[in-house]
C-alpha atoms as one frame of an Amber mdcrd trajectory, in Angstrom:
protein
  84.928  73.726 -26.009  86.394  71.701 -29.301  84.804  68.150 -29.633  87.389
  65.935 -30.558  87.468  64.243 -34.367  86.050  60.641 -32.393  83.324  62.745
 -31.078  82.412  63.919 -34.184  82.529  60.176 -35.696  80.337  59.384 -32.598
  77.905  62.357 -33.122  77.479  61.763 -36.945  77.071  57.587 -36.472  74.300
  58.674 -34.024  72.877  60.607 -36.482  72.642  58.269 -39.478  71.037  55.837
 -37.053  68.870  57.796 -36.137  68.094  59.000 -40.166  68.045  55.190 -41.370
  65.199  54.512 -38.369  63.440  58.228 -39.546  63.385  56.444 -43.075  62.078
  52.952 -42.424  58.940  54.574 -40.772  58.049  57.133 -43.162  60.263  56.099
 -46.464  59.022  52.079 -46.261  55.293  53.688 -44.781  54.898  55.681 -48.010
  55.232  52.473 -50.043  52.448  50.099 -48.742  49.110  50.342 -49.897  46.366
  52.345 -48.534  43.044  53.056 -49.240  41.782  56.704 -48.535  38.571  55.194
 -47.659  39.482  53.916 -44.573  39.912  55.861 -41.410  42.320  53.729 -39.400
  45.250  54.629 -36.934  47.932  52.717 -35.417  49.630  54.395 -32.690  53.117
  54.338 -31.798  54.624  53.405 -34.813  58.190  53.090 -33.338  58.078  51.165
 -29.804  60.078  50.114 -27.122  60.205  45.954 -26.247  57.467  45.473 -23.758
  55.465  48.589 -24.921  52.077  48.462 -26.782  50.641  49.898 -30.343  47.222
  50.901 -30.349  45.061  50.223 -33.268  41.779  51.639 -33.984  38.967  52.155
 -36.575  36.627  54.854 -37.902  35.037  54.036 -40.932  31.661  55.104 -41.032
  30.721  51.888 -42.916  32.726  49.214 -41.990  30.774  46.184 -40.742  33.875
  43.705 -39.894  37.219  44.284 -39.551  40.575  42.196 -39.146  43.954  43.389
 -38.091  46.420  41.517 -39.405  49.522  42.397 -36.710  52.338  40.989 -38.165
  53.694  38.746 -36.168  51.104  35.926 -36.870  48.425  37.272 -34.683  45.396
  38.803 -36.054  41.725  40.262 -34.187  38.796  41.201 -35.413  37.819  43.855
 -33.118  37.175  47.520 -34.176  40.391  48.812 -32.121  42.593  47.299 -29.350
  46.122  46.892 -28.172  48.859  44.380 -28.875  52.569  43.732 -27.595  55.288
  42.102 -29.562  57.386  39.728 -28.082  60.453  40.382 -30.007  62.122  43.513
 -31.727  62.097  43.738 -35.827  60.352  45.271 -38.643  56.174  44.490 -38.617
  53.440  45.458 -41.092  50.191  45.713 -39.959  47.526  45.364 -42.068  43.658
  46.388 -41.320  41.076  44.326 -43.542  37.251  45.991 -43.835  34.532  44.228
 -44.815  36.983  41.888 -46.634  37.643  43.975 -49.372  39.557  47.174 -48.228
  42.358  47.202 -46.603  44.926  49.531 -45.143  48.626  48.946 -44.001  51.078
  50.282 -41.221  54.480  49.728 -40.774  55.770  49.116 -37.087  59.500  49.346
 -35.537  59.781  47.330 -32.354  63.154  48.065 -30.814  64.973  46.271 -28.310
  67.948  44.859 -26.751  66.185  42.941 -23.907  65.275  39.475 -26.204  67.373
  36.529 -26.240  67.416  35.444 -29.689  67.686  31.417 -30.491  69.169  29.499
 -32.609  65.882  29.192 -34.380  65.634  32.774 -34.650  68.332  32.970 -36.972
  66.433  30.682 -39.534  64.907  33.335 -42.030  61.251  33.136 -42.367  58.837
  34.658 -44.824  55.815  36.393 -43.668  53.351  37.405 -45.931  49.464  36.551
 -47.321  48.427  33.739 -49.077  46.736  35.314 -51.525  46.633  38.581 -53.149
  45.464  40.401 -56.532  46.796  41.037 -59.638  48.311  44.050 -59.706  48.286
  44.925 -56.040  51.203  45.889 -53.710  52.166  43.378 -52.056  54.231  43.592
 -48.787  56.954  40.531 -47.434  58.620  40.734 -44.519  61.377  38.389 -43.502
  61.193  36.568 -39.468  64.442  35.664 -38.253  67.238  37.940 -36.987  71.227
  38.121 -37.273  71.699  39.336 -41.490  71.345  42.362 -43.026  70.717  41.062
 -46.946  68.476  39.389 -48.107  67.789  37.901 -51.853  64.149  37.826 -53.035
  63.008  35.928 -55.821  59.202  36.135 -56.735  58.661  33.757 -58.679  56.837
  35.655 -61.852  60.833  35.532 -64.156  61.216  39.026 -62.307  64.585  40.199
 -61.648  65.973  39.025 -58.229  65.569  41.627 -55.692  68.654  42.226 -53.051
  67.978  44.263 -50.022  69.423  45.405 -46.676  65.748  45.413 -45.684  63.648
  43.050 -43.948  60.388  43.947 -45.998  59.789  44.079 -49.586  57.630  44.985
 -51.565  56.275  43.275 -55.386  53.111  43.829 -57.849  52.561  40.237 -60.110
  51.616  41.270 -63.284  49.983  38.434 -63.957  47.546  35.921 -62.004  48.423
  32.288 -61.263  50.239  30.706 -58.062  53.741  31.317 -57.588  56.897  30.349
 -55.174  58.519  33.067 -53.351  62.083  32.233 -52.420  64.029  34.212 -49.984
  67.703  33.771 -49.620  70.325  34.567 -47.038  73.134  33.840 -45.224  71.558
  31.922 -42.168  69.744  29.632 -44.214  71.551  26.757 -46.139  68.070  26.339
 -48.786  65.876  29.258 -49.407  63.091  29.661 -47.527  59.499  29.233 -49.822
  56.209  31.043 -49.455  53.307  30.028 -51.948  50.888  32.906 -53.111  48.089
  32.539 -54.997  47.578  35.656 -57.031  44.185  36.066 -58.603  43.217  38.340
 -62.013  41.818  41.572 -61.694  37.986  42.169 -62.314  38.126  41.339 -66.154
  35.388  43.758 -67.364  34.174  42.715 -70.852  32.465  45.112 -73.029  28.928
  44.153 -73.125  27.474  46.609 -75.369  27.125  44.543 -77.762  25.047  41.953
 -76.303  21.356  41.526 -76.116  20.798  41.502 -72.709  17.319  42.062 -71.120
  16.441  42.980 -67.538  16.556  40.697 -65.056  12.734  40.393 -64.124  12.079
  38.021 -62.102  11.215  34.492 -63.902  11.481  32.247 -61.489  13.364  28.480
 -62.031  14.068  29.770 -65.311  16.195  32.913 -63.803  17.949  30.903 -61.482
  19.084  27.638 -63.967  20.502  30.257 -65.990  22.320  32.006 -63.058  23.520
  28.309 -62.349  24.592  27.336 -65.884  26.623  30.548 -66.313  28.641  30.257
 -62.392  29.366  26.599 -64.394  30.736  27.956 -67.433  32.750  30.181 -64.966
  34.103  27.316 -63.004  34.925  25.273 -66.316  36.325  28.174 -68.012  38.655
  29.311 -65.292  37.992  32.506 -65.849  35.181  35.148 -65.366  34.963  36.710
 -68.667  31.879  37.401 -70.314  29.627  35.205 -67.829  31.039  37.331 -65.245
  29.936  40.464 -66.795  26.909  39.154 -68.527  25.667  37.748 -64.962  26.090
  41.124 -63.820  24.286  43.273 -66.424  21.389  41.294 -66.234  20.733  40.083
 -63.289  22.535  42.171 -60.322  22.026  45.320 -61.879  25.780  46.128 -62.316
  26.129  45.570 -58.288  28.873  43.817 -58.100  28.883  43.921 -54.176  25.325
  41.414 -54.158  25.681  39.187 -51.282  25.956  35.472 -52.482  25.224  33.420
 -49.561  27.216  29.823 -49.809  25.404  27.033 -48.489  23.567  29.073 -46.210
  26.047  30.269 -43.986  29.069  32.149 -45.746  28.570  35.218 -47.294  30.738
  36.833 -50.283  30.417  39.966 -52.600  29.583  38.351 -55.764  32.515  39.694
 -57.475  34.584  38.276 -55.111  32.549  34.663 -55.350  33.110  34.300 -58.717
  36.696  35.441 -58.830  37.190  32.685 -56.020  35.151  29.877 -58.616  38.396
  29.732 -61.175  40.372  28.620 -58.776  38.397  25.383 -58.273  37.677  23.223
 -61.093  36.085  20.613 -59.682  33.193  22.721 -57.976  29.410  21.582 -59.029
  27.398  24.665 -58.396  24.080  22.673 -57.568  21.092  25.045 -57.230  20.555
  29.193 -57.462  18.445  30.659 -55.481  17.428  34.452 -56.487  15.912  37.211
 -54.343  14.610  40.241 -56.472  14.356  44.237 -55.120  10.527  45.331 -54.614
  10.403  46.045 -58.677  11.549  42.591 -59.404  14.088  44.178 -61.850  17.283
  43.520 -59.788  18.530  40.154 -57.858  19.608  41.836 -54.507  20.516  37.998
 -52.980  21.846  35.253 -54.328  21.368  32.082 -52.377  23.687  29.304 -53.657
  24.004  25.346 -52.934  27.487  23.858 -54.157  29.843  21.656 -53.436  32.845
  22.467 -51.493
């Protein structure tokens, strides 16, 4: 039997629709970061309104996780379930440990929601912080256009896009405004992101540094003094690296322990100390390994 030339329109539309959807999963998937270390699933990726993903991890030494789902939610168990109330484009994002992190992109399709009239006002999702040079993923909440205008912030071209994700690495560190345009709003909507500098590792080959051993107040009013120069300097620099070589051993995962109840890597502490000027670190408190060569703890008072 001949199919008639509309069936053949028919057929083929079906078919692109069916390519474009093929794409966003695994074309848009293959662009998010992901870090081999993790062992994390999300499972279906494409999903029906009212069905569920499932979201699990593996990692043999992940201590805390948090699932970022997308939609606004988050959990911080080691797997569960979770239902979307609307259809769209999601990224999910799995936190370990709070430093690795893997992503998943999620189509939720649909025809049973009854979209409002604040609906159609385009919002940006995406994280409030992020690191220099890192992919970072956008996605746009609202529904009822199909472009969208991006404008990062950094003097980077404008990005336009059928899409409602996008993807952008800041070459540089500082807080910017993230404007996304489109037909359903009358102003662009804005998204502050705060985007921090990568580990700046200065060569220290030069300097005389001794081991750590442990010398008691001495030890820890230098510790103290150089955090200061940190938070004055706004940047981490050489006291960064020099704090490292001598006193952690060139383990840049120590535990700090803030006020004596949150706990950081202490890469990640002092990366978070240029971002506050007016912080007075106020005492250091070191813990040395059974040779007293290396600080494996660093117990510190400041104010918030």
């Amino acid at each position: 039997m001949m199919l008639s030339r509309n069936t053949w329109r028919i057929l083929g539309g079906a078919i692109l629709v069916a390519s474009l959807a093929l794409f966003l999963v695994l074309g848009l998937r293959s662009l998010l970061p992901r870090n081999t270390l993790l062992h994390a699933k999300v499972t279906p990726r494409v999903i029906q309104m009212n069905d569920s993903i499932h979201f699990y991890d593996s990692t043999h030494f992940a201590t805390s996780y948090k699932w970022l789902l997308g939609d606004g939610s988050f959990t911080t168990g080691q797997s569960g379930y979770h239902q979307y109330d609307k259809p769209g484009n999601y990224v999910v994002t799995l936190i370990v440990n709070n430093e690795f992190r893997d992503s998943f992109f999620i189509r939720v399709e649909g025809t049973g929601y009854t979209y409002t009239q604040q609906d159609s006002v385009f919002k940006i999702v995406g994280p409030p912080a992020a690191m220099q040079g890192e992919n970072v993923m956008f996605r746009v909440d609202g529904y009822g256009s199909d472009e969208f205008v991006w404008d990062f912030g950094d003097h980077s071209s404008r990005l336009t896009t059928s899409l409602s994700v996008a993807q952008h690495v800041y070459k540089r560190s500082g807080v910017y405004q993230v404007l996304l345009f489109s037909r359903n709003n009358n102003e662009p909507y804005k998204h502050k992101i705060v985007i921090s500098p990568e580990y700046e590792i200065v060569d220290t080959s030069g300097m005389t540094i001794s081991a750590a051993v442990n010398d008691g107040a001495a030890a820890g009013n230098d510790f103290q003094a150089r955090l200061q120069a940190i938070v004055e300097a706004g940047s981490i620099g050489a006291h960064y690296s020099y704090l490292l070589k001598k006193y952690a051993c060139g383990n840049a995962n120590m535990p700090v322990i803030i006020n004596g109840s949150k706990t950081q890597p202490f890469y990640l502490y002092c990366q978070n100390l240029i971002f506050n000027s007016d912080r007075v670190i106020q005492s250091v408190e070191l813990t040395y390994d059974s040779k007293q060569k290396c600080v494996v703890t660093a117990k510190i008072t400041q104010t918030n």
